[in-house]
Structures are given as C-alpha cells and as structure tokens.
PDB file of C-alpha atoms in Angstrom:
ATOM      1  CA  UNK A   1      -2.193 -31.745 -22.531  1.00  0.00           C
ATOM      2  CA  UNK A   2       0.632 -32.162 -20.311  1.00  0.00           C
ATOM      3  CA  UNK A   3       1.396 -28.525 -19.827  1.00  0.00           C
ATOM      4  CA  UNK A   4      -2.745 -27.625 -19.439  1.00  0.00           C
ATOM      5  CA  UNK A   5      -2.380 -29.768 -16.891  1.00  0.00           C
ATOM      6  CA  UNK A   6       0.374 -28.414 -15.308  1.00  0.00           C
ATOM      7  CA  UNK A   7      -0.769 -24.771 -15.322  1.00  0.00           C
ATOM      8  CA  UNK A   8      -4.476 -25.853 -14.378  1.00  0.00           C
ATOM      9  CA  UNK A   9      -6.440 -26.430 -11.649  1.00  0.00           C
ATOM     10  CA  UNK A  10      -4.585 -29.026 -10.791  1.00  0.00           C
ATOM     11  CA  UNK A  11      -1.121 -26.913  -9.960  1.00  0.00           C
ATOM     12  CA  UNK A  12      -1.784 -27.377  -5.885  1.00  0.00           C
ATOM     13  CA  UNK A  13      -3.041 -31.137  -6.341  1.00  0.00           C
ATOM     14  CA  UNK A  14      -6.095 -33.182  -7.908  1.00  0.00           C
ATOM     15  CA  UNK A  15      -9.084 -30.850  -8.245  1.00  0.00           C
ATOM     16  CA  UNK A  16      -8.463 -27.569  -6.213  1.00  0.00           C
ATOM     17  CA  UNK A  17     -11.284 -25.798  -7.508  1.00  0.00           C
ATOM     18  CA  UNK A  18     -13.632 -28.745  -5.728  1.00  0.00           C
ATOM     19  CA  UNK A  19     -11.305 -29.655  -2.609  1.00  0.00           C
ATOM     20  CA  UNK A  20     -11.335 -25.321  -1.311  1.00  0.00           C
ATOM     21  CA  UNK A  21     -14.937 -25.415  -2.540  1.00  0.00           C
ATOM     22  CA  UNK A  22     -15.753 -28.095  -0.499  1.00  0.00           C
ATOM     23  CA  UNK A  23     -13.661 -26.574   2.413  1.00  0.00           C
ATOM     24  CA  UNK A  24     -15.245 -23.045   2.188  1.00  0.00           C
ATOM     25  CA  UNK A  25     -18.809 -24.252   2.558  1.00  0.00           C
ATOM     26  CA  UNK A  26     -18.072 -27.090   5.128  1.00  0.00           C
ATOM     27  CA  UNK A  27     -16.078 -25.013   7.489  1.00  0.00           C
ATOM     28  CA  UNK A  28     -18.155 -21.819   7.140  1.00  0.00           C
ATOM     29  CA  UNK A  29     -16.184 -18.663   5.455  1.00  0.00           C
ATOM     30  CA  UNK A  30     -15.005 -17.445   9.336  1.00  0.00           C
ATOM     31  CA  UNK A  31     -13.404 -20.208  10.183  1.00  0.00           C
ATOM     32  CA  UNK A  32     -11.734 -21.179   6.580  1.00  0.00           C
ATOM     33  CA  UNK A  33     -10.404 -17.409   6.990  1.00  0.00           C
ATOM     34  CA  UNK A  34      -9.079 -18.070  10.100  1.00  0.00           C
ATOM     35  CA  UNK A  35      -7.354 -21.868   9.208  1.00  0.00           C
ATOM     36  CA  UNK A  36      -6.134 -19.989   6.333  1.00  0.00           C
ATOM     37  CA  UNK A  37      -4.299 -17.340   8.461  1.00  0.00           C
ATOM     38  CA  UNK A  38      -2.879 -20.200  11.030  1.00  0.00           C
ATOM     39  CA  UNK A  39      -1.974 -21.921   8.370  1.00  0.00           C
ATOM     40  CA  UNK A  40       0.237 -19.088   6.693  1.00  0.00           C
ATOM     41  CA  UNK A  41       1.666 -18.673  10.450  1.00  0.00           C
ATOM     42  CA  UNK A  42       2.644 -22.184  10.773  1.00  0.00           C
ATOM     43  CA  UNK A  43       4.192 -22.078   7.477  1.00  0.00           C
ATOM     44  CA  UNK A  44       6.440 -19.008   8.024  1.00  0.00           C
ATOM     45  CA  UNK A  45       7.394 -20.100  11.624  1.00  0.00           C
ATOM     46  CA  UNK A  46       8.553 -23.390  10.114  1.00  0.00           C
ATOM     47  CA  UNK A  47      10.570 -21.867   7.072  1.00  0.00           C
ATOM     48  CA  UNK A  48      11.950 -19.593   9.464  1.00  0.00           C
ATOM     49  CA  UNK A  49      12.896 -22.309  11.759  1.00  0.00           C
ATOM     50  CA  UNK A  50      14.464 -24.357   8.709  1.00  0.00           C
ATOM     51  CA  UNK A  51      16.350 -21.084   7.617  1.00  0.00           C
ATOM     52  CA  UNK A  52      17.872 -20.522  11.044  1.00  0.00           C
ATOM     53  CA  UNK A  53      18.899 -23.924  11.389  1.00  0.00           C
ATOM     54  CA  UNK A  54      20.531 -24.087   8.253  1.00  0.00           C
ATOM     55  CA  UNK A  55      22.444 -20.885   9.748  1.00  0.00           C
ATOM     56  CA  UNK A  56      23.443 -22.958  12.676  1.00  0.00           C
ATOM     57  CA  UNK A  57      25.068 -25.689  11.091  1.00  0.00           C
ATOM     58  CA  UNK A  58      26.888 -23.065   8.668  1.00  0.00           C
ATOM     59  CA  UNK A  59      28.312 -21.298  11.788  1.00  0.00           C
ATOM     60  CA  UNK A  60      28.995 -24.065  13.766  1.00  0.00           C
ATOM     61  CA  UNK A  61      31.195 -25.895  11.439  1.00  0.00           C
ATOM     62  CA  UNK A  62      31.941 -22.930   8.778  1.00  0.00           C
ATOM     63  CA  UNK A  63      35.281 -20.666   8.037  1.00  0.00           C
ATOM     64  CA  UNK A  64      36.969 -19.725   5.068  1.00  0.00           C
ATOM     65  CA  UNK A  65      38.092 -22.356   2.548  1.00  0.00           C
ATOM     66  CA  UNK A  66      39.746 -19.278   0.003  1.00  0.00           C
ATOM     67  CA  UNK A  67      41.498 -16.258   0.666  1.00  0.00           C
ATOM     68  CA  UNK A  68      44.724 -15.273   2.172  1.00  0.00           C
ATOM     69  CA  UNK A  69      45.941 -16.354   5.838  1.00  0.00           C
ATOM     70  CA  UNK A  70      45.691 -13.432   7.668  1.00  0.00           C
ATOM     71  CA  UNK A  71      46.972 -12.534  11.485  1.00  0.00           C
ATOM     72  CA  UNK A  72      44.541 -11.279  13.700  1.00  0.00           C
ATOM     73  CA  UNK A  73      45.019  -9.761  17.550  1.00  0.00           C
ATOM     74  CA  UNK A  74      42.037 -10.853  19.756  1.00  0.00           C
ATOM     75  CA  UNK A  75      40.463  -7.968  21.615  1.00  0.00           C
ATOM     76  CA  UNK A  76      37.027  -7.416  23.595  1.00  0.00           C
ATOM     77  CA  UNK A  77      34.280 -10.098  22.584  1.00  0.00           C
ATOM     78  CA  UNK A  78      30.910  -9.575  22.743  1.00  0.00           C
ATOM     79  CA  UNK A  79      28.252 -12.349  22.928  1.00  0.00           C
ATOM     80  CA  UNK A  80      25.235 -12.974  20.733  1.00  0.00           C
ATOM     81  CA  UNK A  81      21.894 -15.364  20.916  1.00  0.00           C
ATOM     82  CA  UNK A  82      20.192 -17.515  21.852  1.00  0.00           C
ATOM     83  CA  UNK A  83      18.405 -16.869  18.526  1.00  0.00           C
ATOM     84  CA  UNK A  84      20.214 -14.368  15.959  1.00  0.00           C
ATOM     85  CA  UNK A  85      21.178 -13.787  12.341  1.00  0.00           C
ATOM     86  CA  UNK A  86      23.553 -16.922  12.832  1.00  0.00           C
ATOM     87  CA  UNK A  87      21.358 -19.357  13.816  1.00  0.00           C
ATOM     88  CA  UNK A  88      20.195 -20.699  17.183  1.00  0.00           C
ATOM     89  CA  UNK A  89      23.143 -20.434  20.069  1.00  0.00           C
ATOM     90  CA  UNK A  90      25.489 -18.169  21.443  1.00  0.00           C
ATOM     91  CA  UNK A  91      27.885 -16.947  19.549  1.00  0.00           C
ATOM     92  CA  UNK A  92      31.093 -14.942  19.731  1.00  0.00           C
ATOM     93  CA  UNK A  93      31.452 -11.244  17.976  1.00  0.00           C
ATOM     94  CA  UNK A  94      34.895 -10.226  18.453  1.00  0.00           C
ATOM     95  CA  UNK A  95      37.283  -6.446  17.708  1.00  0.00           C
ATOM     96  CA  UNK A  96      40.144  -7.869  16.511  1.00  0.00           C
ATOM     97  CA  UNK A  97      43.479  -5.967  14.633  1.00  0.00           C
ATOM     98  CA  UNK A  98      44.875  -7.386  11.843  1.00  0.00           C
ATOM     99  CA  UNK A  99      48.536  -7.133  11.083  1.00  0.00           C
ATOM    100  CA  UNK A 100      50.036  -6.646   8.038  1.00  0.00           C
ATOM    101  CA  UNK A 101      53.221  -7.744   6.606  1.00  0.00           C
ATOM    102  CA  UNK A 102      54.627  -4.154   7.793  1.00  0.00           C
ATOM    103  CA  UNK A 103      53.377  -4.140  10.681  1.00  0.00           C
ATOM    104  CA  UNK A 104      50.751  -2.150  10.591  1.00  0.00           C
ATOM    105  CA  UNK A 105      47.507  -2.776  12.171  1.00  0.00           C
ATOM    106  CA  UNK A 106      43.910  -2.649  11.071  1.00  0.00           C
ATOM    107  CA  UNK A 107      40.715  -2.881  13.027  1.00  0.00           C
ATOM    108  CA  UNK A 108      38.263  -5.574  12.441  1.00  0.00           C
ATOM    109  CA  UNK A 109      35.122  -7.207  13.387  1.00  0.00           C
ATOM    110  CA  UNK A 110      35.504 -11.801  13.775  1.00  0.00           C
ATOM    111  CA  UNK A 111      31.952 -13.102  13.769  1.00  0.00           C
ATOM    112  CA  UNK A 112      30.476 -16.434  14.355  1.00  0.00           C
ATOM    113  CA  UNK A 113      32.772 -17.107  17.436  1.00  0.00           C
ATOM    114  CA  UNK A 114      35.999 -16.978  14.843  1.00  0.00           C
ATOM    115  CA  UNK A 115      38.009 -16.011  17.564  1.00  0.00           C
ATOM    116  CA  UNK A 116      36.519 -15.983  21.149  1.00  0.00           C
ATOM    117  CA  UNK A 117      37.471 -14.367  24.680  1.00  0.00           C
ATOM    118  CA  UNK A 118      40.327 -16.665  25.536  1.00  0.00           C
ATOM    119  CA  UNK A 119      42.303 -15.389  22.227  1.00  0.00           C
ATOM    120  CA  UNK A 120      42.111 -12.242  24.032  1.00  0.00           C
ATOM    121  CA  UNK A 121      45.902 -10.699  23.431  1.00  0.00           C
ATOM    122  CA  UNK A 122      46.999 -13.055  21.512  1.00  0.00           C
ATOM    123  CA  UNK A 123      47.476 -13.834  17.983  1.00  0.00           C
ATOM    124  CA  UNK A 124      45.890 -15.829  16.416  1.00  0.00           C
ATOM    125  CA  UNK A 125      46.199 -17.366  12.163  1.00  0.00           C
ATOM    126  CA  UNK A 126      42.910 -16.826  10.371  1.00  0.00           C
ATOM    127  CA  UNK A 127      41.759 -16.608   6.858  1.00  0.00           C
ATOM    128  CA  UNK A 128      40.792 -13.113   5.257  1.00  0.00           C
ATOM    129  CA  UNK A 129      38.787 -13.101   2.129  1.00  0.00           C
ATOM    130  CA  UNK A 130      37.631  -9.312   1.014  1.00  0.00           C
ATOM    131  CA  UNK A 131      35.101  -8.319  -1.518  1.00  0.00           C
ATOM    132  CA  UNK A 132      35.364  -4.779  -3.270  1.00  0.00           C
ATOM    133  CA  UNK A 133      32.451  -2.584  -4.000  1.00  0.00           C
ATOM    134  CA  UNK A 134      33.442   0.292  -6.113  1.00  0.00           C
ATOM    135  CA  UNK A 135      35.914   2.298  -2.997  1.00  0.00           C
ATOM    136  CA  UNK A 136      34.567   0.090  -0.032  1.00  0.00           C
ATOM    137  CA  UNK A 137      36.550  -3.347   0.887  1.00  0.00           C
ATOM    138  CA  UNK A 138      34.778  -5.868   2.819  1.00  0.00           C
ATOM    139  CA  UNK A 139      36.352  -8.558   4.310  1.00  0.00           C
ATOM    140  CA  UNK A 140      35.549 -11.546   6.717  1.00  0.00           C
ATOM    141  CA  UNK A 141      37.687 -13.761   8.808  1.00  0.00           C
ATOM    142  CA  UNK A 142      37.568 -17.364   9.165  1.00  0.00           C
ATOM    143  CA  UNK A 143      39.298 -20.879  10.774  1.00  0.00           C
ATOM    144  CA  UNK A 144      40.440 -22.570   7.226  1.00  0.00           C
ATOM    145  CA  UNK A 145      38.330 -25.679   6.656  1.00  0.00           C
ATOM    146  CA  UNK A 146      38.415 -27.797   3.253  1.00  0.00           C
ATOM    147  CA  UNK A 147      37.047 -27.086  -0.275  1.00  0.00           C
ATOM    148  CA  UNK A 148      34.549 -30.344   0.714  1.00  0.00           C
ATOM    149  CA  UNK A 149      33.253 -29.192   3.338  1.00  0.00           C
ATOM    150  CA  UNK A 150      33.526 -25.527   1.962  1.00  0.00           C
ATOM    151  CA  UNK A 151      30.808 -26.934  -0.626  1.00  0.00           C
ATOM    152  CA  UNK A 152      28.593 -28.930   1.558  1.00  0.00           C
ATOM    153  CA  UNK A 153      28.285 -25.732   3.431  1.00  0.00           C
ATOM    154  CA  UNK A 154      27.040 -24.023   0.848  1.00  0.00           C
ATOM    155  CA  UNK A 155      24.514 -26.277  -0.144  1.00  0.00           C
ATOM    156  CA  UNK A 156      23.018 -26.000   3.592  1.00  0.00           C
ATOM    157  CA  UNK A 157      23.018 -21.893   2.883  1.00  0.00           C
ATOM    158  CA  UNK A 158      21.563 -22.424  -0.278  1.00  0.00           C
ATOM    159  CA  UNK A 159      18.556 -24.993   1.448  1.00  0.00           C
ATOM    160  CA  UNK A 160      18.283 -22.467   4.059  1.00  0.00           C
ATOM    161  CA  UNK A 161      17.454 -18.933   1.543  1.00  0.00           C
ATOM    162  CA  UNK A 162      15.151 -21.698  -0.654  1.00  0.00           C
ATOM    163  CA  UNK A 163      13.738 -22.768   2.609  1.00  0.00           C
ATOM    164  CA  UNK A 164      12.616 -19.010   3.422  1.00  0.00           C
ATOM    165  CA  UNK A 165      11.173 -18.131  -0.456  1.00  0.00           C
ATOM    166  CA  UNK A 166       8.765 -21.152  -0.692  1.00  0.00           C
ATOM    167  CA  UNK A 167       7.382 -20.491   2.896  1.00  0.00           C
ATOM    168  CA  UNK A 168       7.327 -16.596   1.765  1.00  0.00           C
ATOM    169  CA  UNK A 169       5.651 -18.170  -1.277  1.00  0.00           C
ATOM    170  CA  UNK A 170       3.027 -20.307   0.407  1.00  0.00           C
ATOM    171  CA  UNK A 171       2.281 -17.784   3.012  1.00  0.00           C
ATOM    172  CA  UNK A 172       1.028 -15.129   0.471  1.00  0.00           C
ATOM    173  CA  UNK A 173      -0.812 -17.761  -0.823  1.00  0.00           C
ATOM    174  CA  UNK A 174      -2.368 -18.637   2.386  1.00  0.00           C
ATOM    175  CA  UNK A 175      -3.212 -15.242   3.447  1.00  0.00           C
ATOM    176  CA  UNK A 176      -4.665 -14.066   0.253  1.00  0.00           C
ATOM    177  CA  UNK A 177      -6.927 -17.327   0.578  1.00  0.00           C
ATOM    178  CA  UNK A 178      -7.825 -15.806   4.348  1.00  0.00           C
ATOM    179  CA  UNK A 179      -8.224 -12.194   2.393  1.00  0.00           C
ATOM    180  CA  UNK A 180     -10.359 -12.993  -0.367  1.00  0.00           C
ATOM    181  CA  UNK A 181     -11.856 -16.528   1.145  1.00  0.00           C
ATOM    182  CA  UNK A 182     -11.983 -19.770  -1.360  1.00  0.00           C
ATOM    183  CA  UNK A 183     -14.287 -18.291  -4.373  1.00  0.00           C
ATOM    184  CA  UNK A 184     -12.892 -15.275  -4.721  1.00  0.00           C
ATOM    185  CA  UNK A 185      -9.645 -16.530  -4.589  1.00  0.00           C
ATOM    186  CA  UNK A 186     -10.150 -19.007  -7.025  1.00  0.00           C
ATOM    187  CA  UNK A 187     -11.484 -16.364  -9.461  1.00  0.00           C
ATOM    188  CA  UNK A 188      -8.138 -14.508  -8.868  1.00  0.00           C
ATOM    189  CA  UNK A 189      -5.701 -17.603  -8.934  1.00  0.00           C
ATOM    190  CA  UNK A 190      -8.036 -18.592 -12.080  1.00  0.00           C
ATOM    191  CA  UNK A 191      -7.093 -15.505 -13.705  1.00  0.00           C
ATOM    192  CA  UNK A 192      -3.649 -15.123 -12.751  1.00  0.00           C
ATOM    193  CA  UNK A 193      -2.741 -18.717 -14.533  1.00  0.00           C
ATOM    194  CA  UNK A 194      -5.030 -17.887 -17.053  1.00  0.00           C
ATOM    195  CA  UNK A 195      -5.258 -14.539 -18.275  1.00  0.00           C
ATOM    196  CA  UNK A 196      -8.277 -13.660 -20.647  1.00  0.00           C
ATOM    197  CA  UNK A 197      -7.227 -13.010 -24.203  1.00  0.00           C
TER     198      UNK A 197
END
C-alpha cells in the first residue's frame, strides 16, 4: 500500500490528478500553459542562482587541501565576472610558471584569484594536485586550506550540482505540463509511472 502510494497520484502531493484538473479548467488552458512556462523559468533561474552561489562560496574560501606544494612565478592576470563559471564576483585568472626541483619551468594557468596581479614576479608557494587521463596531465593550483574545511567545501559543490538536476528535473516537468496542458499530461505522467501490462 505504501509503495502504491508512493508511485501514485499522489507522487507531487495529495490528489494531483484533481488539484491540475481543477487548475486547467479554472485558469483556462492559455493561461495554465503560460503559468506553466513561468513557472519552469522561475525554477531554472533559481537553481541556477543556488548553483552559482554554491560556486561562490567554493572559490571564495577554496584551495587545495592534497597534493604536493608546488612553486609558482606570477605573470599577466586577467580578470573574470561579475557572473562566471566561478560564481558571482570578480575573479583572478592568472599565467603563471612553475618551477621544478631542477629548475626548470613550466607554464600554467592559477584560477579563482589563486594568485592575483600583485604576485606579479614573484614567487609564490601553492599546492599542485594533477589528474592523468591516459597521456594528458591536468593539474590545478591552490592556497592549502584544511581537510575540514576541504570537506565542508565539498558538500557546498555537491548542494550546488544537486541544486541544478532537481531544477533541470522540475523544469521538464513544468514545460511538458505547458506542452501537453494538464489532461494530456496526466495521461502521459499516468503512463510513465504506470506502464500498461
């Protein structure tokens, strides 16, 4: 009983089936269509906005807990933002070399402002953790921070992706609702739950 319940029409809340019903011929199938649609806008403009938050917080106070200290030389910066991959805020994408034990140098790329225009020149102490896919090495630089914080970082990045697939989620829900309007998509919602034997 439990699980019929569960995987019935009453997975989105107490009586679905009636609530759209009642929703579809109050509202008129136009403008259900169209709250539909605003609502799947709303929806992925707020998961986005959760996602890219999450992002800031990660860049703001992130860096590399693991890996091997590395030595970087600062060299041209360039800036990033206000809104970007890493959140909301400017941020600092910087060349940098890295030197090896013997001396040699290697060009790299320091995101999320890991060094910034004033370490122009100098050197500065960084962490380097690298990643090898088959014959290319990937690495990433970091400020060292602490296995604690390390974690809670993680579980923002993890909020952040889970953030983005239920409001991906929701708004195919709400636009195949605007699609197909509130019968129709009941039908299809009816007999994606419960396929026909």
């Amino acid at each position: 009983m439990v699980i019929r319940t569960m995987v019935g029409s009453d997975l989105a809340g107490p009586d679905l089936y009636g609530r759209e019903m009642r929703l579809w011929q109050s509202l008129g199938p136009t403008t259900y269509r169209l709250r539909s649609a605003c609502l799947a806008a709303l929806l992925a403009l707020a998961s986005v906005l959760v996602f890219l938050g999450a992002m800031t917080v990660v860049n703001q106070f992130g860096g590399v807990h693991y890996g091997q200290p590395a030595r970087v030389v600062a060299g041209a910066c360039q800036q990033i933002g206000p809104i970007s991959r890493r959140g909301f805020g400017y941020w600092w994408e910087c060349d940098a070399a890295v030197i090896a034990s013997d001396g040699t140098a290697r060009k790299v790329r320091v995101h999320s402002s890991g060094i910034v225009p004033e370490d122009q020149g100098s050197s500065v102490e960084l962490r380097e953790t690298c990643r090898t896919n088959g014959d290319v090495t990937d690495c990433s630089y970091g400020k060292p921070i602490g296995w604690l914080l390390h974690v809670g970082l993680g579980l923002i990045v993890c909020l952040g992706w889970l953030a983005l697939a239920f409001g991906a989620a929701g708004v195919v829900m709400f636009l195949t609702r605007a699609l197909l309007g509130a019968p129709r998509y009941l039908r299809f919602r009816g007999h994606v739950i419960r396929p026909r034997k």
